[in-house]
PDB file of C-alpha atoms and ligand atoms in Angstrom:
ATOM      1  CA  UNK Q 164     146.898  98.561 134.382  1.00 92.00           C
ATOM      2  CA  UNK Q 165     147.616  96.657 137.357  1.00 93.00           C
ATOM      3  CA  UNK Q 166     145.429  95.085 140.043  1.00 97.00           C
ATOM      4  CA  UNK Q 167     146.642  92.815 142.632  1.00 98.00           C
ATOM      5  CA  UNK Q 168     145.843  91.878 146.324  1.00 98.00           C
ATOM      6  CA  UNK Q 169     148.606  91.857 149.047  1.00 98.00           C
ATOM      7  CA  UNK Q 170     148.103  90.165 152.141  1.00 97.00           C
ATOM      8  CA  UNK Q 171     144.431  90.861 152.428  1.00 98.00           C
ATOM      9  CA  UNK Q 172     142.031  89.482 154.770  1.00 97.00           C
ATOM     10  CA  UNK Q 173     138.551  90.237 155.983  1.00 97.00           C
ATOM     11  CA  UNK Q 174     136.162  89.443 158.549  1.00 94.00           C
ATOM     12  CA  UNK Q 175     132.967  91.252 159.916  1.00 92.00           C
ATOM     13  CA  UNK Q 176     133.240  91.916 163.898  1.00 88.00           C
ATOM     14  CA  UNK Q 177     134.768  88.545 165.282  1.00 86.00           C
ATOM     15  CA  UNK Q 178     133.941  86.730 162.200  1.00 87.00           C
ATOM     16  CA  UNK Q 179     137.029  86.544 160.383  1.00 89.00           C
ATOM     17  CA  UNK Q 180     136.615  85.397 156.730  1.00 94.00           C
ATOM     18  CA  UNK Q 181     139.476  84.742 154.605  1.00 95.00           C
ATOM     19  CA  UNK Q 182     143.138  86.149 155.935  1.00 95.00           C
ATOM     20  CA  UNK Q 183     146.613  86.254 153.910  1.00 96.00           C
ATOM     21  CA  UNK Q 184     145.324  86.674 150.420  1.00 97.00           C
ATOM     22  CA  UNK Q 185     147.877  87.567 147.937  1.00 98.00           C
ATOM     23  CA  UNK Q 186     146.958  87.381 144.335  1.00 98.00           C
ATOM     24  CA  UNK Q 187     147.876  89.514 140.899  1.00 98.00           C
ATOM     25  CA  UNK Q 188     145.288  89.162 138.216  1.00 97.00           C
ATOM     26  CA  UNK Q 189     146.363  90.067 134.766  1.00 95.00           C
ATOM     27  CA  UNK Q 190     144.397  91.633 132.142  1.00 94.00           C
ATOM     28  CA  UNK Q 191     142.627  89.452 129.213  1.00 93.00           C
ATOM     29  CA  UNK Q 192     142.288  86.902 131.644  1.00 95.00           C
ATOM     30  CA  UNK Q 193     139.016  85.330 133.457  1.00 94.00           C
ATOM     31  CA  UNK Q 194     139.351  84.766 136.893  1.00 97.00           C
ATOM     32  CA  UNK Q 195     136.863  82.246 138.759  1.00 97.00           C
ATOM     33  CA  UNK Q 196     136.479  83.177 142.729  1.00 98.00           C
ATOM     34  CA  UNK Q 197     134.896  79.856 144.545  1.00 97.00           C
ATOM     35  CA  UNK Q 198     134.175  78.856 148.180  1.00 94.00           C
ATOM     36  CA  UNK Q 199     131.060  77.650 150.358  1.00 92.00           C
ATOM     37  CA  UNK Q 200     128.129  79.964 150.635  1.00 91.00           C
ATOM     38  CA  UNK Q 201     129.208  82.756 153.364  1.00 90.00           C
ATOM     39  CA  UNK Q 202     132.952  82.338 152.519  1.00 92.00           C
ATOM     40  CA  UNK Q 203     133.135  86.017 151.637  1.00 95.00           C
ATOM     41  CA  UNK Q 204     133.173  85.708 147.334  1.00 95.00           C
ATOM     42  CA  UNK Q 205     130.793  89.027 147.426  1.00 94.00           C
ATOM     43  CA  UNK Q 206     133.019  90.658 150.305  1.00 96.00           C
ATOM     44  CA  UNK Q 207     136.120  89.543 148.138  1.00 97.00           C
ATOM     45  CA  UNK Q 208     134.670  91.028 145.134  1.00 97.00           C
ATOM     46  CA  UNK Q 209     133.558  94.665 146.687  1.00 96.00           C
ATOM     47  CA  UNK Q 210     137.111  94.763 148.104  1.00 97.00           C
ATOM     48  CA  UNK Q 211     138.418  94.174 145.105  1.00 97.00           C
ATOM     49  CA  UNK Q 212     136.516  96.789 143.420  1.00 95.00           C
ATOM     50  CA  UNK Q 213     137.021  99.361 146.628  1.00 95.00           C
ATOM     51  CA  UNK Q 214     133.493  99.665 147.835  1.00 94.00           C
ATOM     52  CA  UNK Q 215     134.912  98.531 150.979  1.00 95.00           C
ATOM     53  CA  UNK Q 216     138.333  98.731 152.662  1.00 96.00           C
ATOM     54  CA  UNK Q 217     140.126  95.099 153.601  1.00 97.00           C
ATOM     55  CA  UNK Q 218     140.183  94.577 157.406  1.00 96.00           C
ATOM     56  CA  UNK Q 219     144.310  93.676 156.747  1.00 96.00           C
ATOM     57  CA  UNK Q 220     146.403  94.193 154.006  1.00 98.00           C
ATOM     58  CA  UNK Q 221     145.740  96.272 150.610  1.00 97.00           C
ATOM     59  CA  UNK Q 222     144.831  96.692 147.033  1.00 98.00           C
ATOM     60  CA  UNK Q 223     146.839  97.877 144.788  1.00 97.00           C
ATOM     61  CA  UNK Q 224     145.170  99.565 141.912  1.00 96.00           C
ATOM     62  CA  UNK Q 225     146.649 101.214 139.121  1.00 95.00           C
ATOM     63  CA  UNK Q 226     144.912 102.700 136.330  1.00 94.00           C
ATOM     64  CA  UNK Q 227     141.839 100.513 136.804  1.00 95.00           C
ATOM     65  CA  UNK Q 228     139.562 103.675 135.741  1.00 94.00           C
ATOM     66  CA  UNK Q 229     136.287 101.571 134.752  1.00 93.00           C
ATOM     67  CA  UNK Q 230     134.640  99.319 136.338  1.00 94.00           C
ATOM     68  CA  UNK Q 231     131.392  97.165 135.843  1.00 92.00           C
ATOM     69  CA  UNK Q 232     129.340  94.827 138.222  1.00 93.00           C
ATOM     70  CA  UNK Q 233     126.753  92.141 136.305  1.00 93.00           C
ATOM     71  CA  UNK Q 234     124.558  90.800 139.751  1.00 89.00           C
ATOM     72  CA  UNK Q 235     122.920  87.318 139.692  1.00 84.00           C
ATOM     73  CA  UNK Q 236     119.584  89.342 139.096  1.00 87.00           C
ATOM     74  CA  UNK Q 237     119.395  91.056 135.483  1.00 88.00           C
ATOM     75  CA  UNK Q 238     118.558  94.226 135.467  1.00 89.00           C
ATOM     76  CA  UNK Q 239     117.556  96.234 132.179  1.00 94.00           C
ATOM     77  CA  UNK Q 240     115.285  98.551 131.393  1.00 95.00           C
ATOM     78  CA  UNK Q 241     111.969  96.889 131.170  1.00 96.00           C
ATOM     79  CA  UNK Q 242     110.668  98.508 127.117  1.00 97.00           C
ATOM     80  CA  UNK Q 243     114.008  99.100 125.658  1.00 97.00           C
ATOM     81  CA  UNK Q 244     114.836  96.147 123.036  1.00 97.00           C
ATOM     82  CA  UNK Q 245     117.724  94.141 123.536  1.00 97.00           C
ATOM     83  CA  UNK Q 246     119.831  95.410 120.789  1.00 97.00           C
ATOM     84  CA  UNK Q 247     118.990  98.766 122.003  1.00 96.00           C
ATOM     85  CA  UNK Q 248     120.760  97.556 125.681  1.00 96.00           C
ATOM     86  CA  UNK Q 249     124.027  97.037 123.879  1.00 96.00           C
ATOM     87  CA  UNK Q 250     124.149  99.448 120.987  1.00 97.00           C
ATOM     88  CA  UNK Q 251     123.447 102.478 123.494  1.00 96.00           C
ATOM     89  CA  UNK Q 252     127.183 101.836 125.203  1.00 94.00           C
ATOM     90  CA  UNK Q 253     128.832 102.056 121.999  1.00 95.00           C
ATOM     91  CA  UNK Q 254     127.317 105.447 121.378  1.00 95.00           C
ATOM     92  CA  UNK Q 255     128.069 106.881 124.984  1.00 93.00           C
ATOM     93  CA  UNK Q 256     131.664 105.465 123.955  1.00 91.00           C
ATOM     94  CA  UNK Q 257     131.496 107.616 120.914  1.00 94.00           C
ATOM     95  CA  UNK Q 258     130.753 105.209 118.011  1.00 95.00           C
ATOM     96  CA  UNK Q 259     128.480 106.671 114.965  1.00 96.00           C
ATOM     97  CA  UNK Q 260     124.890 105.248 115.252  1.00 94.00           C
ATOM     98  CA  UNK Q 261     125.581 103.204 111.872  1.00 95.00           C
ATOM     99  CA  UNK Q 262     129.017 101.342 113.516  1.00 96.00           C
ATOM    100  CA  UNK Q 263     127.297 100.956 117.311  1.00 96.00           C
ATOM    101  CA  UNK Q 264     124.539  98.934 115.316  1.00 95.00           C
ATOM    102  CA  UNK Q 265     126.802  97.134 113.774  1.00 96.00           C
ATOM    103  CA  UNK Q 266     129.039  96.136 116.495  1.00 95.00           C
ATOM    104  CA  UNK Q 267     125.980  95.369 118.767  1.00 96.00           C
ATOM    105  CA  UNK Q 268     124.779  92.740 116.251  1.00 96.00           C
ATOM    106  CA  UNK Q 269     127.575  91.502 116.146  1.00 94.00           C
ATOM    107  CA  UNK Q 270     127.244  91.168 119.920  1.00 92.00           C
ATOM    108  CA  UNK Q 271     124.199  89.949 120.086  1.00 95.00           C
ATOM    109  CA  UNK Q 272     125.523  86.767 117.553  1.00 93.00           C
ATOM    110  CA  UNK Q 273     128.451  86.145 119.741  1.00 90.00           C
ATOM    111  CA  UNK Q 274     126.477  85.751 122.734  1.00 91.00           C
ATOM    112  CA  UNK Q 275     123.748  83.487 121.190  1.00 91.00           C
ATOM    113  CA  UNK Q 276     120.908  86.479 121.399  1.00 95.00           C
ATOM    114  CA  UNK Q 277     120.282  87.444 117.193  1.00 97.00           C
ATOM    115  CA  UNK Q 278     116.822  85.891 117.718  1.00 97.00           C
ATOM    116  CA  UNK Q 279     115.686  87.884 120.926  1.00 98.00           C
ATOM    117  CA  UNK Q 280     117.339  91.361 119.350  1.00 98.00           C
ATOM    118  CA  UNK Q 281     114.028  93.735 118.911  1.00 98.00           C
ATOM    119  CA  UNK Q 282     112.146  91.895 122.194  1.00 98.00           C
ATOM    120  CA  UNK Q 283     111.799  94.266 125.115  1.00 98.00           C
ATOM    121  CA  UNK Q 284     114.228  93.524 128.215  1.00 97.00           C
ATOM    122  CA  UNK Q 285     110.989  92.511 130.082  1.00 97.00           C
ATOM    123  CA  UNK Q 286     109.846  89.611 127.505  1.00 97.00           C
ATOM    124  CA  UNK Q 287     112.975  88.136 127.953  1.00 96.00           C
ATOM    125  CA  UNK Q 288     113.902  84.762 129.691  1.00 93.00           C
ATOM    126  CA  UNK Q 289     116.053  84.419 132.408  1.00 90.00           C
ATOM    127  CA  UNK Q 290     119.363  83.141 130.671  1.00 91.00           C
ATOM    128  CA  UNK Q 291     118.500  85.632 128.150  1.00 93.00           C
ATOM    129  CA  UNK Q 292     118.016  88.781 130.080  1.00 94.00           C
ATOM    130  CA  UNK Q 293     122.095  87.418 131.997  1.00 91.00           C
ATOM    131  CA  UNK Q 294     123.589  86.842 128.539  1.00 92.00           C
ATOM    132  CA  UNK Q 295     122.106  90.652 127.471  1.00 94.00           C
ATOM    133  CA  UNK Q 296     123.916  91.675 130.802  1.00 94.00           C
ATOM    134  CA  UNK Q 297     127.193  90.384 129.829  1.00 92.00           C
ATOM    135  CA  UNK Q 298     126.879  91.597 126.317  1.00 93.00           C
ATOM    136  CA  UNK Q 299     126.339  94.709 127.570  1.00 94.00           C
ATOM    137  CA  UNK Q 300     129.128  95.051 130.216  1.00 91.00           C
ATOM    138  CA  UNK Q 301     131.533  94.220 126.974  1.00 89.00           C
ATOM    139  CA  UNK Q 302     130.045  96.874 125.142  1.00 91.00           C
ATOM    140  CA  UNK Q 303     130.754  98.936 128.223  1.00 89.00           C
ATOM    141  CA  UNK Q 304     134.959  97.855 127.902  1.00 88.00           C
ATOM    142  CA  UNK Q 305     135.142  98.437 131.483  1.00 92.00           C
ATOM    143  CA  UNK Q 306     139.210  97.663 133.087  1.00 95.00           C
ATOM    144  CA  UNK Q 307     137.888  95.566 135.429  1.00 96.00           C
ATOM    145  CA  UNK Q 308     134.276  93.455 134.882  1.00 94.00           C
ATOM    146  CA  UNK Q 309     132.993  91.526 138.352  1.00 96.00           C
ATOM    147  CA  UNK Q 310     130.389  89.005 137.582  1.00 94.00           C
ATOM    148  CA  UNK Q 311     128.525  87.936 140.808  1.00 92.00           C
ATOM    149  CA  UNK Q 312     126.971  83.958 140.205  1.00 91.00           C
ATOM    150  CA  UNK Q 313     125.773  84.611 136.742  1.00 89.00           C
ATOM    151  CA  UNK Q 314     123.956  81.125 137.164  1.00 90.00           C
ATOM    152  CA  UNK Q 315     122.798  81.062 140.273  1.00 87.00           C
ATOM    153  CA  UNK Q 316     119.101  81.718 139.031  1.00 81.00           C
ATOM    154  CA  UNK Q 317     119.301  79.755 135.907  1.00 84.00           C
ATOM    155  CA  UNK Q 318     118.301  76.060 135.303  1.00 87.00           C
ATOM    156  CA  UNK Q 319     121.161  73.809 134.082  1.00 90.00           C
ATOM    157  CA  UNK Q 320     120.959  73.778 130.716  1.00 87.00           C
ATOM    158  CA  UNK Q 321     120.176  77.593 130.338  1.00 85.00           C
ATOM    159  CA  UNK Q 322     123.291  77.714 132.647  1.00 88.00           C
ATOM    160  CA  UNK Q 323     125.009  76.388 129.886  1.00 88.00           C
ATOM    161  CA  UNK Q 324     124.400  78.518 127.787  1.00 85.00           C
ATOM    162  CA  UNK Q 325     125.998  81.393 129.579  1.00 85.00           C
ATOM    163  CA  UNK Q 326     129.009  79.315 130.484  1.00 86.00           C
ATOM    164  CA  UNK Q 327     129.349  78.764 126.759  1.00 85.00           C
ATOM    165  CA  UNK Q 328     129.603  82.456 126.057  1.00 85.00           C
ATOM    166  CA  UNK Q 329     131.463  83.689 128.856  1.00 84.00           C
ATOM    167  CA  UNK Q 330     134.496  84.064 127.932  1.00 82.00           C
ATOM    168  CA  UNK Q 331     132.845  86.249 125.335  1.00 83.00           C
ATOM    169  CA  UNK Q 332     133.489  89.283 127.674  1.00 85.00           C
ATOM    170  CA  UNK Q 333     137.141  88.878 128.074  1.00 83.00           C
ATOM    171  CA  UNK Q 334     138.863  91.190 125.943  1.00 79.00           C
ATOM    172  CA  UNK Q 335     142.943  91.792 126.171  1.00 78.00           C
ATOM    173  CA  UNK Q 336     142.695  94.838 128.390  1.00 86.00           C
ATOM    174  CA  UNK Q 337     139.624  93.874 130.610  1.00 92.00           C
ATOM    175  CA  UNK Q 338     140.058  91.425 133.852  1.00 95.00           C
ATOM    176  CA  UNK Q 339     137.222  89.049 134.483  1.00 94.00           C
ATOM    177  CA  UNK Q 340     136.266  88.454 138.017  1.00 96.00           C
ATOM    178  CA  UNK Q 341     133.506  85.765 138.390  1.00 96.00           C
ATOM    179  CA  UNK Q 342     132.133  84.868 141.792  1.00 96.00           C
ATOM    180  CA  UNK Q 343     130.509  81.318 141.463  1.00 95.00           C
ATOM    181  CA  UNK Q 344     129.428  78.161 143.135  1.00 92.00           C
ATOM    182  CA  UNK Q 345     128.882  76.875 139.787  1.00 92.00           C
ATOM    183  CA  UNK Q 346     131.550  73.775 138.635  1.00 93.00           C
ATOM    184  CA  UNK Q 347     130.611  74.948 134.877  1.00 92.00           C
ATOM    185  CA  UNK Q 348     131.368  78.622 135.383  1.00 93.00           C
ATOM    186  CA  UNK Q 349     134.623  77.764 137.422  1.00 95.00           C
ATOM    187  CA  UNK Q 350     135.733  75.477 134.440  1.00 93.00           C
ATOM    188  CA  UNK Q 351     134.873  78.195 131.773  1.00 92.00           C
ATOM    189  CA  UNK Q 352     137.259  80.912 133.651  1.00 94.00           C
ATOM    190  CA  UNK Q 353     141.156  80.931 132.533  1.00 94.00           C
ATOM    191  CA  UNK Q 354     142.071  80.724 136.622  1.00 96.00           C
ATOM    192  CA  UNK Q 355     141.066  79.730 139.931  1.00 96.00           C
ATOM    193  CA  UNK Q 356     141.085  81.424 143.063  1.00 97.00           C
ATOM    194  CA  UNK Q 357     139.515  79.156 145.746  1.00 97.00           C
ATOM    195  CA  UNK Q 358     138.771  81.265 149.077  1.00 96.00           C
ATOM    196  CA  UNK Q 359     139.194  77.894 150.751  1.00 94.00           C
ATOM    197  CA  UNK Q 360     142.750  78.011 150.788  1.00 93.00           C
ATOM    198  CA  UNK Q 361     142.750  81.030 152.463  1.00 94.00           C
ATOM    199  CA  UNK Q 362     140.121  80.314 155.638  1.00 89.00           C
ATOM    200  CA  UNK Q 363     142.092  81.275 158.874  1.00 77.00           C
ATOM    201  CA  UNK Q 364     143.353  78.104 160.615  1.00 65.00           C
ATOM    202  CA  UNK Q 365     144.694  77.066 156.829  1.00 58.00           C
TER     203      UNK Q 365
HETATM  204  N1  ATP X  54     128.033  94.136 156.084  1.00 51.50           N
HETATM  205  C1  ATP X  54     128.103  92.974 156.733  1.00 51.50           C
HETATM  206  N2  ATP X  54     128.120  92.950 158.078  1.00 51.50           N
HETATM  207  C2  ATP X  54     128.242  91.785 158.764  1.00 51.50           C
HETATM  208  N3  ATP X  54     128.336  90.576 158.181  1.00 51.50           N
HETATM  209  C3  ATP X  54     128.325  90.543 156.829  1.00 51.50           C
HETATM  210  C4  ATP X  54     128.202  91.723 156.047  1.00 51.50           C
HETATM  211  N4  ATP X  54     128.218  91.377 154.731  1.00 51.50           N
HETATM  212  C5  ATP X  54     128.343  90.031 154.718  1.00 51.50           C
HETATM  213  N5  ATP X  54     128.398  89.537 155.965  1.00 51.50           N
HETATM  214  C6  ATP X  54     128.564  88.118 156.349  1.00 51.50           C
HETATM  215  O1  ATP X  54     129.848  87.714 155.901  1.00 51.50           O
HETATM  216  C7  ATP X  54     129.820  86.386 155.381  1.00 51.50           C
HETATM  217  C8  ATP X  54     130.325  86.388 153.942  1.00 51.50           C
HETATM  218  O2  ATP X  54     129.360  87.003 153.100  1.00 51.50           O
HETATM  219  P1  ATP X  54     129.522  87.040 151.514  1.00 51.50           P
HETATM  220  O3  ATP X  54     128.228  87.530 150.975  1.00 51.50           O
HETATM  221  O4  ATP X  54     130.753  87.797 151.187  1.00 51.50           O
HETATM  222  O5  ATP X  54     129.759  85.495 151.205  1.00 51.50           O
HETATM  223  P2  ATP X  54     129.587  84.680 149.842  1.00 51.50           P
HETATM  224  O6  ATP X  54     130.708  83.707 149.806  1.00 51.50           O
HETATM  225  O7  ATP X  54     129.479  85.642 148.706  1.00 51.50           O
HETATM  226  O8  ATP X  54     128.206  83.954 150.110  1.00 51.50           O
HETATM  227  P3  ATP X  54     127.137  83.331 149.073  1.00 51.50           P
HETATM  228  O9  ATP X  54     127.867  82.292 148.277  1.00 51.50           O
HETATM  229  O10 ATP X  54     126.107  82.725 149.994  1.00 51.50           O
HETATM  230  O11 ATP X  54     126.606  84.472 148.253  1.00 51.50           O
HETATM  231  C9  ATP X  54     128.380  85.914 155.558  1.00 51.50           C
HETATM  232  O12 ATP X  54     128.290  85.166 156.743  1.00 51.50           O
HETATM  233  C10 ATP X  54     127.582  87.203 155.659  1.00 51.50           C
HETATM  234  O13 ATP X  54     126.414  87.020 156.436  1.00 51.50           O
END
């Protein structure tokens, strides 16, 4: 698999964003995209994932056949349990009903959620319902995973708690793109790509 950015910049009519981007990210590895609020992390991110084409340069994109998105809001299905939110992937992904339950306990565990397993999606709490999201996106063993602020709806110390089990979800053939304004989340990714450093006039 290979994904990497090559002289890519962006901007929206005259308002250019960021400009000579180059950048490889490597699978297995967590990648933390930072910069003031309008920078372009969320324009970065659907570039990245080719939702939209880069104003200059390119993408390069091999063999990146699955990709996943977990937004800042959690979205589930309201009545299906918790467990039920990350067992289902494992079936769709061919596992026997006994060995998807198993593996989405196991889930649940690592991403501090055993407790909440048979609530409904729609009892759950906020940090909760994002740590069921990115249970369920590694369930999902998607190439690429983009995480857009996982915190930015959370308190601080349920923040924490996602931090703590972020890099969870980074397995040796997925790359881990988290946009964040969050210190914490930065500091929990393996790398740091700061959009500052790429403003034009820098
Ligand atoms: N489709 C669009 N057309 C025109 N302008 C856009 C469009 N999408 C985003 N923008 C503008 O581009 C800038 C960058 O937006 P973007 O959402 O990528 O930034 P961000 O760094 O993710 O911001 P935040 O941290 O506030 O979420 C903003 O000023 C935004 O208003």
């Amino acid at each position: 698999m290979r994904l990497a950015l090559e002289d890519v910049g962006h901007a929206y009519g005259d308002a250019s964003l960021f400009h000579e981007l180059t950048w490889t990210f490597t699978p297995g590895t967590s990648y933390a995209i930072t910069g003031a609020s309008g920078s372009g992390k969320s324009t970065l991110m659907a570039i990245i994932s080719g939702w939209i084409a880069p104003a200059e340069g390119r993408v390069l994109r091999d063999e990146v056949d699955s990709i996943s998105w977990v937004f800042q809001n959690p979205f589930g299905v309201p009545r299906r349990t918790a467990v039920d939110h990350v067992s289902y992937p494992f079936v769709a992904r061919g596992f026997t009903g006994e060995e998807a339950d198993q593996r989405a306990a196991q889930l649940l565990d690592d991403f501090e959620l055993s407790h909440v397993a048979d609530r409904q999606f729609k009892h759950l709490s906020g940090g909760e319902a994002q740590r069921l999201m990115l249970a369920r996106a590694t369930a999902v063993s998607p190439d690429l995973l983009l995480v857009d602020e996982p915190t930015a709806q959370l308190d601080r110390a349920t923040a924490r708690v996602v931090n703590r089990v972020l890099s969870n979800v980074v397995s040796s053939e997925t790359i881990v793109i988290v946009a964040t304004h969050d210190e914490e989340t930065r500091d929990a990714c393996d790398a740091h790509l700061d959009l500052t450093s790429y403003l034009k006039g820098n």
